[in-house]
Structures are given as structure tokens and as C-alpha cells.
Amino acid sequence: MKNIVLIGMPGSGKSTVGKQVARTLDYRFFDTDMMIEQAAGIPISIIFEEFGESHFRDLETAAARHAAIQTRAVISCGGGMILREENVMALRKNGLLFYLCRPLAQLLQTDLFDRPLVQNDEQRLTALYEQRAPLYEASAAFTIFNDKSAQHAADEIVAAYRSEEDESLEPIDS
Ligand code: S3P
């Protein structure tokens, strides 16, 4: 069985929904932002401030590699994970990628003060959304809308995952 990998914009609900999916399937939950903070011993905002975005992206690639070798795992990715093709390739090897899509209007109502690239700036968030949405769509096997409740989105992910995995287990007719 493949891992479940959640990608999407900051504030799209990846961690909340991911934890519910992990609970339902009895999988372990990983959050690449948390992995980075634990390894570095400092918050992401400080990594950006002190060492810059490109250093953060290197740490993110290391986290992607580490997460990708887990099994029976739900992996919630930082919003920029899809910026490097090598991250997507690594996570796809043993994982099914889901784009958790929350409408821009709802994202704009979310408190994103602690996200260095957004910081509650409406214009920045809108620009990031327009630039990223096609990348998320191209990277994911499924797009799941998180515009109702987190439980609803989690149920949709579990249903899509089960049907995909069942199909891959079906015997090939000879
Ligand atoms: C980022 C999103 C953040 C975090 C970092 C960069 C991005 O994660 O990885 O601030 O480039 O979109 P969340 O998507 O969990 O907020």
C-alpha cells in the first residue's frame, strides 16, 4: 500500500485533514514542516530569516527523501514542496499525491501570519495561488476540495485511496 501525500497551499488544511486520514487508516502522520523544525531545532520563520529560502528548500528536499521511505504513512507537505521536481519524484515512488484545494476566498480568511511567504498579505497570497495551482494539479493524482469540513475532505481522500489501491491489487486477466 502506498503512502498518502498531501500537497496544497498554506492554509489549505493539509495537517488537519492529514491527521484525520491517518486516524481512519491507522497510518502514521508526518508533517515535513515539523520534520524540518525538529531537525534544525528552530522555527521555519527563523530559518527563512537567518538562512534564506534556498537553504529552507534544501532542508525540505531532505525531509521529502526521508518521508518518502516511510510506509503506511500520511505525509503533509509544506506548500512549496512541489517547487522541486526531485521532491515530487521521490514522494511519488511510494506515494499517491493528493492536491488539497481550498478556494482562494476561504484561504484569504485564514490566519497565515506565521507563513514567511504570505504573512497575511492578500496580494501575495493571491499571486502564490495563481502561480502554484497549476503545479499542484500537475503533480497530484487526485484533486480533493476542502471547501466543506475537514472530515468531508478526509473521507474523500480515504475513498479515492481505497479504490485506487484496490484496483492496483486486482489480478490481471490472463
Ligand atoms: C511554504 C509553506 C509552508 C512552509 C514554508 C514555505 C510555501 O508550509 O513550508 O513557510 O512555500 O508555500 P504550509 O503549507 O504548511 O504552510
PDB file of N, CA, C and O in Angstrom, residues 80-137:
ATOM      1  N   GLY A  80       5.423  24.613  -0.555  1.00  0.00           N
ATOM      2  CA  GLY A  80       6.363  24.749  -1.672  1.00  0.00           C
ATOM      3  C   GLY A  80       7.038  23.455  -2.098  1.00  0.00           C
ATOM      4  O   GLY A  80       7.940  23.465  -2.939  1.00  0.00           O
ATOM      5  N   MET A  81       6.579  22.343  -1.540  1.00  0.00           N
ATOM      6  CA  MET A  81       7.231  21.063  -1.836  1.00  0.00           C
ATOM      7  C   MET A  81       7.291  20.766  -3.339  1.00  0.00           C
ATOM      8  O   MET A  81       8.236  20.165  -3.841  1.00  0.00           O
ATOM      9  N   ILE A  82       6.282  21.227  -4.061  1.00  0.00           N
ATOM     10  CA  ILE A  82       6.199  20.903  -5.495  1.00  0.00           C
ATOM     11  C   ILE A  82       7.130  21.774  -6.352  1.00  0.00           C
ATOM     12  O   ILE A  82       7.194  21.592  -7.565  1.00  0.00           O
ATOM     13  N   LEU A  83       7.833  22.706  -5.715  1.00  0.00           N
ATOM     14  CA  LEU A  83       8.697  23.596  -6.494  1.00  0.00           C
ATOM     15  C   LEU A  83       9.914  22.862  -7.054  1.00  0.00           C
ATOM     16  O   LEU A  83      10.515  23.305  -8.020  1.00  0.00           O
ATOM     17  N   ARG A  84      10.282  21.766  -6.416  1.00  0.00           N
ATOM     18  CA  ARG A  84      11.400  20.970  -6.938  1.00  0.00           C
ATOM     19  C   ARG A  84      10.876  19.638  -7.449  1.00  0.00           C
ATOM     20  O   ARG A  84      10.299  18.860  -6.689  1.00  0.00           O
ATOM     21  N   GLU A  85      11.137  19.398  -8.717  1.00  0.00           N
ATOM     22  CA  GLU A  85      10.676  18.168  -9.358  1.00  0.00           C
ATOM     23  C   GLU A  85      11.200  16.937  -8.618  1.00  0.00           C
ATOM     24  O   GLU A  85      10.503  15.930  -8.475  1.00  0.00           O
ATOM     25  N   GLU A  86      12.439  17.016  -8.123  1.00  0.00           N
ATOM     26  CA  GLU A  86      13.013  15.853  -7.437  1.00  0.00           C
ATOM     27  C   GLU A  86      12.219  15.478  -6.181  1.00  0.00           C
ATOM     28  O   GLU A  86      12.137  14.294  -5.839  1.00  0.00           O
ATOM     29  N   ASN A  87      11.615  16.471  -5.526  1.00  0.00           N
ATOM     30  CA  ASN A  87      10.781  16.166  -4.353  1.00  0.00           C
ATOM     31  C   ASN A  87       9.561  15.355  -4.780  1.00  0.00           C
ATOM     32  O   ASN A  87       9.202  14.358  -4.157  1.00  0.00           O
ATOM     33  N   VAL A  88       8.928  15.829  -5.836  1.00  0.00           N
ATOM     34  CA  VAL A  88       7.709  15.175  -6.316  1.00  0.00           C
ATOM     35  C   VAL A  88       8.032  13.736  -6.760  1.00  0.00           C
ATOM     36  O   VAL A  88       7.312  12.793  -6.434  1.00  0.00           O
ATOM     37  N   MET A  89       9.142  13.579  -7.472  1.00  0.00           N
ATOM     38  CA  MET A  89       9.541  12.244  -7.943  1.00  0.00           C
ATOM     39  C   MET A  89       9.777  11.302  -6.751  1.00  0.00           C
ATOM     40  O   MET A  89       9.346  10.149  -6.762  1.00  0.00           O
ATOM     41  N   ALA A  90      10.461  11.809  -5.723  1.00  0.00           N
ATOM     42  CA  ALA A  90      10.761  10.976  -4.548  1.00  0.00           C
ATOM     43  C   ALA A  90       9.460  10.561  -3.850  1.00  0.00           C
ATOM     44  O   ALA A  90       9.269   9.388  -3.515  1.00  0.00           O
ATOM     45  N   LEU A  91       8.556  11.520  -3.663  1.00  0.00           N
ATOM     46  CA  LEU A  91       7.320  11.230  -2.924  1.00  0.00           C
ATOM     47  C   LEU A  91       6.380  10.323  -3.714  1.00  0.00           C
ATOM     48  O   LEU A  91       5.603   9.564  -3.139  1.00  0.00           O
ATOM     49  N   ARG A  92       6.465  10.413  -5.050  1.00  0.00           N
ATOM     50  CA  ARG A  92       5.604   9.591  -5.909  1.00  0.00           C
ATOM     51  C   ARG A  92       6.011   8.122  -5.931  1.00  0.00           C
ATOM     52  O   ARG A  92       5.197   7.258  -6.203  1.00  0.00           O
ATOM     53  N   LYS A  93       7.294   7.852  -5.671  1.00  0.00           N
ATOM     54  CA  LYS A  93       7.799   6.473  -5.776  1.00  0.00           C
ATOM     55  C   LYS A  93       6.974   5.509  -4.948  1.00  0.00           C
ATOM     56  O   LYS A  93       6.643   4.428  -5.380  1.00  0.00           O
ATOM     57  N   ASN A  94       6.685   5.938  -3.714  1.00  0.00           N
ATOM     58  CA  ASN A  94       5.931   5.059  -2.827  1.00  0.00           C
ATOM     59  C   ASN A  94       4.699   5.777  -2.289  1.00  0.00           C
ATOM     60  O   ASN A  94       4.216   5.462  -1.207  1.00  0.00           O
ATOM     61  N   GLY A  95       4.194   6.743  -3.043  1.00  0.00           N
ATOM     62  CA  GLY A  95       3.074   7.519  -2.512  1.00  0.00           C
ATOM     63  C   GLY A  95       2.105   7.969  -3.584  1.00  0.00           C
ATOM     64  O   GLY A  95       2.462   8.103  -4.755  1.00  0.00           O
ATOM     65  N   LEU A  96       0.876   8.202  -3.134  1.00  0.00           N
ATOM     66  CA  LEU A  96      -0.168   8.725  -4.007  1.00  0.00           C
ATOM     67  C   LEU A  96      -0.389  10.178  -3.599  1.00  0.00           C
ATOM     68  O   LEU A  96      -0.650  10.456  -2.422  1.00  0.00           O
ATOM     69  N   LEU A  97      -0.244  11.092  -4.555  1.00  0.00           N
ATOM     70  CA  LEU A  97      -0.305  12.520  -4.223  1.00  0.00           C
ATOM     71  C   LEU A  97      -1.715  13.093  -4.381  1.00  0.00           C
ATOM     72  O   LEU A  97      -2.355  12.914  -5.426  1.00  0.00           O
ATOM     73  N   PHE A  98      -2.173  13.774  -3.349  1.00  0.00           N
ATOM     74  CA  PHE A  98      -3.481  14.434  -3.343  1.00  0.00           C
ATOM     75  C   PHE A  98      -3.280  15.932  -3.218  1.00  0.00           C
ATOM     76  O   PHE A  98      -2.591  16.379  -2.291  1.00  0.00           O
ATOM     77  N   TYR A  99      -3.895  16.672  -4.128  1.00  0.00           N
ATOM     78  CA  TYR A  99      -3.887  18.143  -4.021  1.00  0.00           C
ATOM     79  C   TYR A  99      -5.107  18.550  -3.227  1.00  0.00           C
ATOM     80  O   TYR A  99      -6.240  18.342  -3.662  1.00  0.00           O
ATOM     81  N   LEU A 100      -4.858  19.071  -2.043  1.00  0.00           N
ATOM     82  CA  LEU A 100      -5.951  19.558  -1.202  1.00  0.00           C
ATOM     83  C   LEU A 100      -6.209  21.009  -1.592  1.00  0.00           C
ATOM     84  O   LEU A 100      -5.394  21.893  -1.318  1.00  0.00           O
ATOM     85  N   CYS A 101      -7.336  21.218  -2.242  1.00  0.00           N
ATOM     86  CA  CYS A 101      -7.614  22.514  -2.857  1.00  0.00           C
ATOM     87  C   CYS A 101      -8.688  23.265  -2.064  1.00  0.00           C
ATOM     88  O   CYS A 101      -9.827  22.799  -1.978  1.00  0.00           O
ATOM     89  N   ARG A 102      -8.281  24.380  -1.475  1.00  0.00           N
ATOM     90  CA  ARG A 102      -9.235  25.232  -0.754  1.00  0.00           C
ATOM     91  C   ARG A 102      -9.404  26.491  -1.578  1.00  0.00           C
ATOM     92  O   ARG A 102      -8.404  27.099  -1.994  1.00  0.00           O
ATOM     93  N   PRO A 103     -10.635  26.900  -1.845  1.00  0.00           N
ATOM     94  CA  PRO A 103     -10.846  28.089  -2.679  1.00  0.00           C
ATOM     95  C   PRO A 103     -10.110  29.308  -2.124  1.00  0.00           C
ATOM     96  O   PRO A 103     -10.026  29.480  -0.903  1.00  0.00           O
ATOM     97  N   LEU A 104      -9.619  30.144  -3.036  1.00  0.00           N
ATOM     98  CA  LEU A 104      -8.853  31.336  -2.644  1.00  0.00           C
ATOM     99  C   LEU A 104      -9.626  32.191  -1.638  1.00  0.00           C
ATOM    100  O   LEU A 104      -9.051  32.689  -0.662  1.00  0.00           O
ATOM    101  N   ALA A 105     -10.928  32.355  -1.855  1.00  0.00           N
ATOM    102  CA  ALA A 105     -11.738  33.189  -0.952  1.00  0.00           C
ATOM    103  C   ALA A 105     -11.651  32.673   0.484  1.00  0.00           C
ATOM    104  O   ALA A 105     -11.588  33.463   1.431  1.00  0.00           O
ATOM    105  N   GLN A 106     -11.626  31.357   0.650  1.00  0.00           N
ATOM    106  CA  GLN A 106     -11.526  30.791   2.003  1.00  0.00           C
ATOM    107  C   GLN A 106     -10.101  30.912   2.550  1.00  0.00           C
ATOM    108  O   GLN A 106      -9.904  31.166   3.736  1.00  0.00           O
ATOM    109  N   LEU A 107      -9.108  30.733   1.658  1.00  0.00           N
ATOM    110  CA  LEU A 107      -7.706  30.882   2.097  1.00  0.00           C
ATOM    111  C   LEU A 107      -7.461  32.302   2.619  1.00  0.00           C
ATOM    112  O   LEU A 107      -6.742  32.498   3.585  1.00  0.00           O
ATOM    113  N   LEU A 108      -8.083  33.268   1.947  1.00  0.00           N
ATOM    114  CA  LEU A 108      -7.876  34.669   2.333  1.00  0.00           C
ATOM    115  C   LEU A 108      -8.435  34.974   3.720  1.00  0.00           C
ATOM    116  O   LEU A 108      -8.069  35.960   4.341  1.00  0.00           O
ATOM    117  N   GLN A 109      -9.323  34.104   4.193  1.00  0.00           N
ATOM    118  CA  GLN A 109      -9.894  34.326   5.538  1.00  0.00           C
ATOM    119  C   GLN A 109      -9.104  33.593   6.623  1.00  0.00           C
ATOM    120  O   GLN A 109      -9.432  33.678   7.810  1.00  0.00           O
ATOM    121  N   THR A 110      -8.061  32.859   6.209  1.00  0.00           N
ATOM    122  CA  THR A 110      -7.283  32.074   7.168  1.00  0.00           C
ATOM    123  C   THR A 110      -6.127  32.911   7.713  1.00  0.00           C
ATOM    124  O   THR A 110      -5.531  33.696   6.975  1.00  0.00           O
ATOM    125  N   ASP A 111      -5.809  32.721   8.983  1.00  0.00           N
ATOM    126  CA  ASP A 111      -4.690  33.463   9.565  1.00  0.00           C
ATOM    127  C   ASP A 111      -3.376  32.796   9.152  1.00  0.00           C
ATOM    128  O   ASP A 111      -3.069  31.686   9.592  1.00  0.00           O
ATOM    129  N   LEU A 112      -2.617  33.471   8.291  1.00  0.00           N
ATOM    130  CA  LEU A 112      -1.364  32.899   7.794  1.00  0.00           C
ATOM    131  C   LEU A 112      -0.172  33.784   8.175  1.00  0.00           C
ATOM    132  O   LEU A 112       0.806  33.883   7.449  1.00  0.00           O
ATOM    133  N   PHE A 113      -0.294  34.398   9.330  1.00  0.00           N
ATOM    134  CA  PHE A 113       0.734  35.349   9.745  1.00  0.00           C
ATOM    135  C   PHE A 113       2.115  34.704   9.862  1.00  0.00           C
ATOM    136  O   PHE A 113       3.136  35.309   9.534  1.00  0.00           O
ATOM    137  N   ASP A 114       2.149  33.440  10.318  1.00  0.00           N
ATOM    138  CA  ASP A 114       3.450  32.805  10.570  1.00  0.00           C
ATOM    139  C   ASP A 114       4.062  32.163   9.318  1.00  0.00           C
ATOM    140  O   ASP A 114       5.123  31.581   9.381  1.00  0.00           O
ATOM    141  N   ARG A 115       3.402  32.288   8.150  1.00  0.00           N
ATOM    142  CA  ARG A 115       3.990  31.740   6.926  1.00  0.00           C
ATOM    143  C   ARG A 115       4.818  32.832   6.249  1.00  0.00           C
ATOM    144  O   ARG A 115       4.259  33.812   5.737  1.00  0.00           O
ATOM    145  N   PRO A 116       6.149  32.660   6.201  1.00  0.00           N
ATOM    146  CA  PRO A 116       7.025  33.736   5.727  1.00  0.00           C
ATOM    147  C   PRO A 116       6.693  34.259   4.331  1.00  0.00           C
ATOM    148  O   PRO A 116       6.837  35.452   4.080  1.00  0.00           O
ATOM    149  N   LEU A 117       6.223  33.403   3.442  1.00  0.00           N
ATOM    150  CA  LEU A 117       5.989  33.861   2.072  1.00  0.00           C
ATOM    151  C   LEU A 117       4.653  34.580   1.898  1.00  0.00           C
ATOM    152  O   LEU A 117       4.398  35.190   0.876  1.00  0.00           O
ATOM    153  N   VAL A 118       3.807  34.498   2.898  1.00  0.00           N
ATOM    154  CA  VAL A 118       2.451  35.037   2.752  1.00  0.00           C
ATOM    155  C   VAL A 118       2.184  36.169   3.746  1.00  0.00           C
ATOM    156  O   VAL A 118       1.817  37.287   3.355  1.00  0.00           O
ATOM    157  N   GLN A 119       2.368  35.845   5.031  1.00  0.00           N
ATOM    158  CA  GLN A 119       2.209  36.822   6.119  1.00  0.00           C
ATOM    159  C   GLN A 119       0.931  37.654   6.027  1.00  0.00           C
ATOM    160  O   GLN A 119       0.959  38.884   6.160  1.00  0.00           O
ATOM    161  N   ASN A 120      -0.172  36.992   5.789  1.00  0.00           N
ATOM    162  CA  ASN A 120      -1.480  37.660   5.748  1.00  0.00           C
ATOM    163  C   ASN A 120      -1.585  38.773   4.713  1.00  0.00           C
ATOM    164  O   ASN A 120      -2.400  39.681   4.852  1.00  0.00           O
ATOM    165  N   ASP A 121      -0.741  38.719   3.689  1.00  0.00           N
ATOM    166  CA  ASP A 121      -0.794  39.736   2.642  1.00  0.00           C
ATOM    167  C   ASP A 121      -1.648  39.189   1.500  1.00  0.00           C
ATOM    168  O   ASP A 121      -1.281  38.211   0.838  1.00  0.00           O
ATOM    169  N   GLU A 122      -2.793  39.844   1.270  1.00  0.00           N
ATOM    170  CA  GLU A 122      -3.780  39.347   0.313  1.00  0.00           C
ATOM    171  C   GLU A 122      -3.193  39.214  -1.098  1.00  0.00           C
ATOM    172  O   GLU A 122      -3.411  38.222  -1.789  1.00  0.00           O
ATOM    173  N   GLN A 123      -2.428  40.231  -1.493  1.00  0.00           N
ATOM    174  CA  GLN A 123      -1.859  40.211  -2.856  1.00  0.00           C
ATOM    175  C   GLN A 123      -0.845  39.092  -3.034  1.00  0.00           C
ATOM    176  O   GLN A 123      -0.810  38.413  -4.050  1.00  0.00           O
ATOM    177  N   ARG A 124      -0.020  38.894  -2.002  1.00  0.00           N
ATOM    178  CA  ARG A 124       0.993  37.844  -2.071  1.00  0.00           C
ATOM    179  C   ARG A 124       0.336  36.468  -2.143  1.00  0.00           C
ATOM    180  O   ARG A 124       0.759  35.603  -2.896  1.00  0.00           O
ATOM    181  N   LEU A 125      -0.694  36.297  -1.327  1.00  0.00           N
ATOM    182  CA  LEU A 125      -1.380  35.003  -1.295  1.00  0.00           C
ATOM    183  C   LEU A 125      -2.055  34.728  -2.639  1.00  0.00           C
ATOM    184  O   LEU A 125      -1.981  33.614  -3.170  1.00  0.00           O
ATOM    185  N   THR A 126      -2.670  35.753  -3.200  1.00  0.00           N
ATOM    186  CA  THR A 126      -3.350  35.591  -4.488  1.00  0.00           C
ATOM    187  C   THR A 126      -2.336  35.238  -5.585  1.00  0.00           C
ATOM    188  O   THR A 126      -2.565  34.324  -6.392  1.00  0.00           O
ATOM    189  N   ALA A 127      -1.200  35.933  -5.587  1.00  0.00           N
ATOM    190  CA  ALA A 127      -0.173  35.668  -6.608  1.00  0.00           C
ATOM    191  C   ALA A 127       0.371  34.247  -6.459  1.00  0.00           C
ATOM    192  O   ALA A 127       0.559  33.524  -7.448  1.00  0.00           O
ATOM    193  N   LEU A 128       0.597  33.847  -5.207  1.00  0.00           N
ATOM    194  CA  LEU A 128       1.127  32.499  -4.942  1.00  0.00           C
ATOM    195  C   LEU A 128       0.121  31.438  -5.407  1.00  0.00           C
ATOM    196  O   LEU A 128       0.490  30.428  -6.010  1.00  0.00           O
ATOM    197  N   TYR A 129      -1.141  31.696  -5.135  1.00  0.00           N
ATOM    198  CA  TYR A 129      -2.209  30.760  -5.523  1.00  0.00           C
ATOM    199  C   TYR A 129      -2.221  30.588  -7.044  1.00  0.00           C
ATOM    200  O   TYR A 129      -2.278  29.472  -7.560  1.00  0.00           O
ATOM    201  N   GLU A 130      -2.158  31.706  -7.754  1.00  0.00           N
ATOM    202  CA  GLU A 130      -2.225  31.640  -9.226  1.00  0.00           C
ATOM    203  C   GLU A 130      -0.996  30.951  -9.814  1.00  0.00           C
ATOM    204  O   GLU A 130      -1.083  30.206 -10.779  1.00  0.00           O
ATOM    205  N   GLN A 131       0.133  31.175  -9.189  1.00  0.00           N
ATOM    206  CA  GLN A 131       1.373  30.563  -9.672  1.00  0.00           C
ATOM    207  C   GLN A 131       1.426  29.071  -9.322  1.00  0.00           C
ATOM    208  O   GLN A 131       1.878  28.242 -10.113  1.00  0.00           O
ATOM    209  N   ARG A 132       0.916  28.724  -8.142  1.00  0.00           N
ATOM    210  CA  ARG A 132       1.058  27.348  -7.655  1.00  0.00           C
ATOM    211  C   ARG A 132      -0.028  26.384  -8.125  1.00  0.00           C
ATOM    212  O   ARG A 132       0.249  25.191  -8.286  1.00  0.00           O
ATOM    213  N   ALA A 133      -1.267  26.875  -8.281  1.00  0.00           N
ATOM    214  CA  ALA A 133      -2.385  25.958  -8.564  1.00  0.00           C
ATOM    215  C   ALA A 133      -2.078  24.995  -9.724  1.00  0.00           C
ATOM    216  O   ALA A 133      -2.292  23.780  -9.591  1.00  0.00           O
ATOM    217  N   PRO A 134      -1.521  25.491 -10.858  1.00  0.00           N
ATOM    218  CA  PRO A 134      -1.235  24.547 -11.946  1.00  0.00           C
ATOM    219  C   PRO A 134      -0.170  23.507 -11.574  1.00  0.00           C
ATOM    220  O   PRO A 134      -0.234  22.366 -12.043  1.00  0.00           O
ATOM    221  N   LEU A 135       0.769  23.907 -10.705  1.00  0.00           N
ATOM    222  CA  LEU A 135       1.812  22.957 -10.283  1.00  0.00           C
ATOM    223  C   LEU A 135       1.229  21.862  -9.391  1.00  0.00           C
ATOM    224  O   LEU A 135       1.568  20.686  -9.518  1.00  0.00           O
ATOM    225  N   TYR A 136       0.334  22.270  -8.478  1.00  0.00           N
ATOM    226  CA  TYR A 136      -0.300  21.269  -7.610  1.00  0.00           C
ATOM    227  C   TYR A 136      -1.103  20.287  -8.456  1.00  0.00           C
ATOM    228  O   TYR A 136      -1.040  19.070  -8.255  1.00  0.00           O
ATOM    229  N   GLU A 137      -1.858  20.841  -9.410  1.00  0.00           N
ATOM    230  CA  GLU A 137      -2.698  19.977 -10.248  1.00  0.00           C
ATOM    231  C   GLU A 137      -1.854  18.997 -11.047  1.00  0.00           C
ATOM    232  O   GLU A 137      -2.177  17.817 -11.165  1.00  0.00           O
TER     233      GLU A 137
END
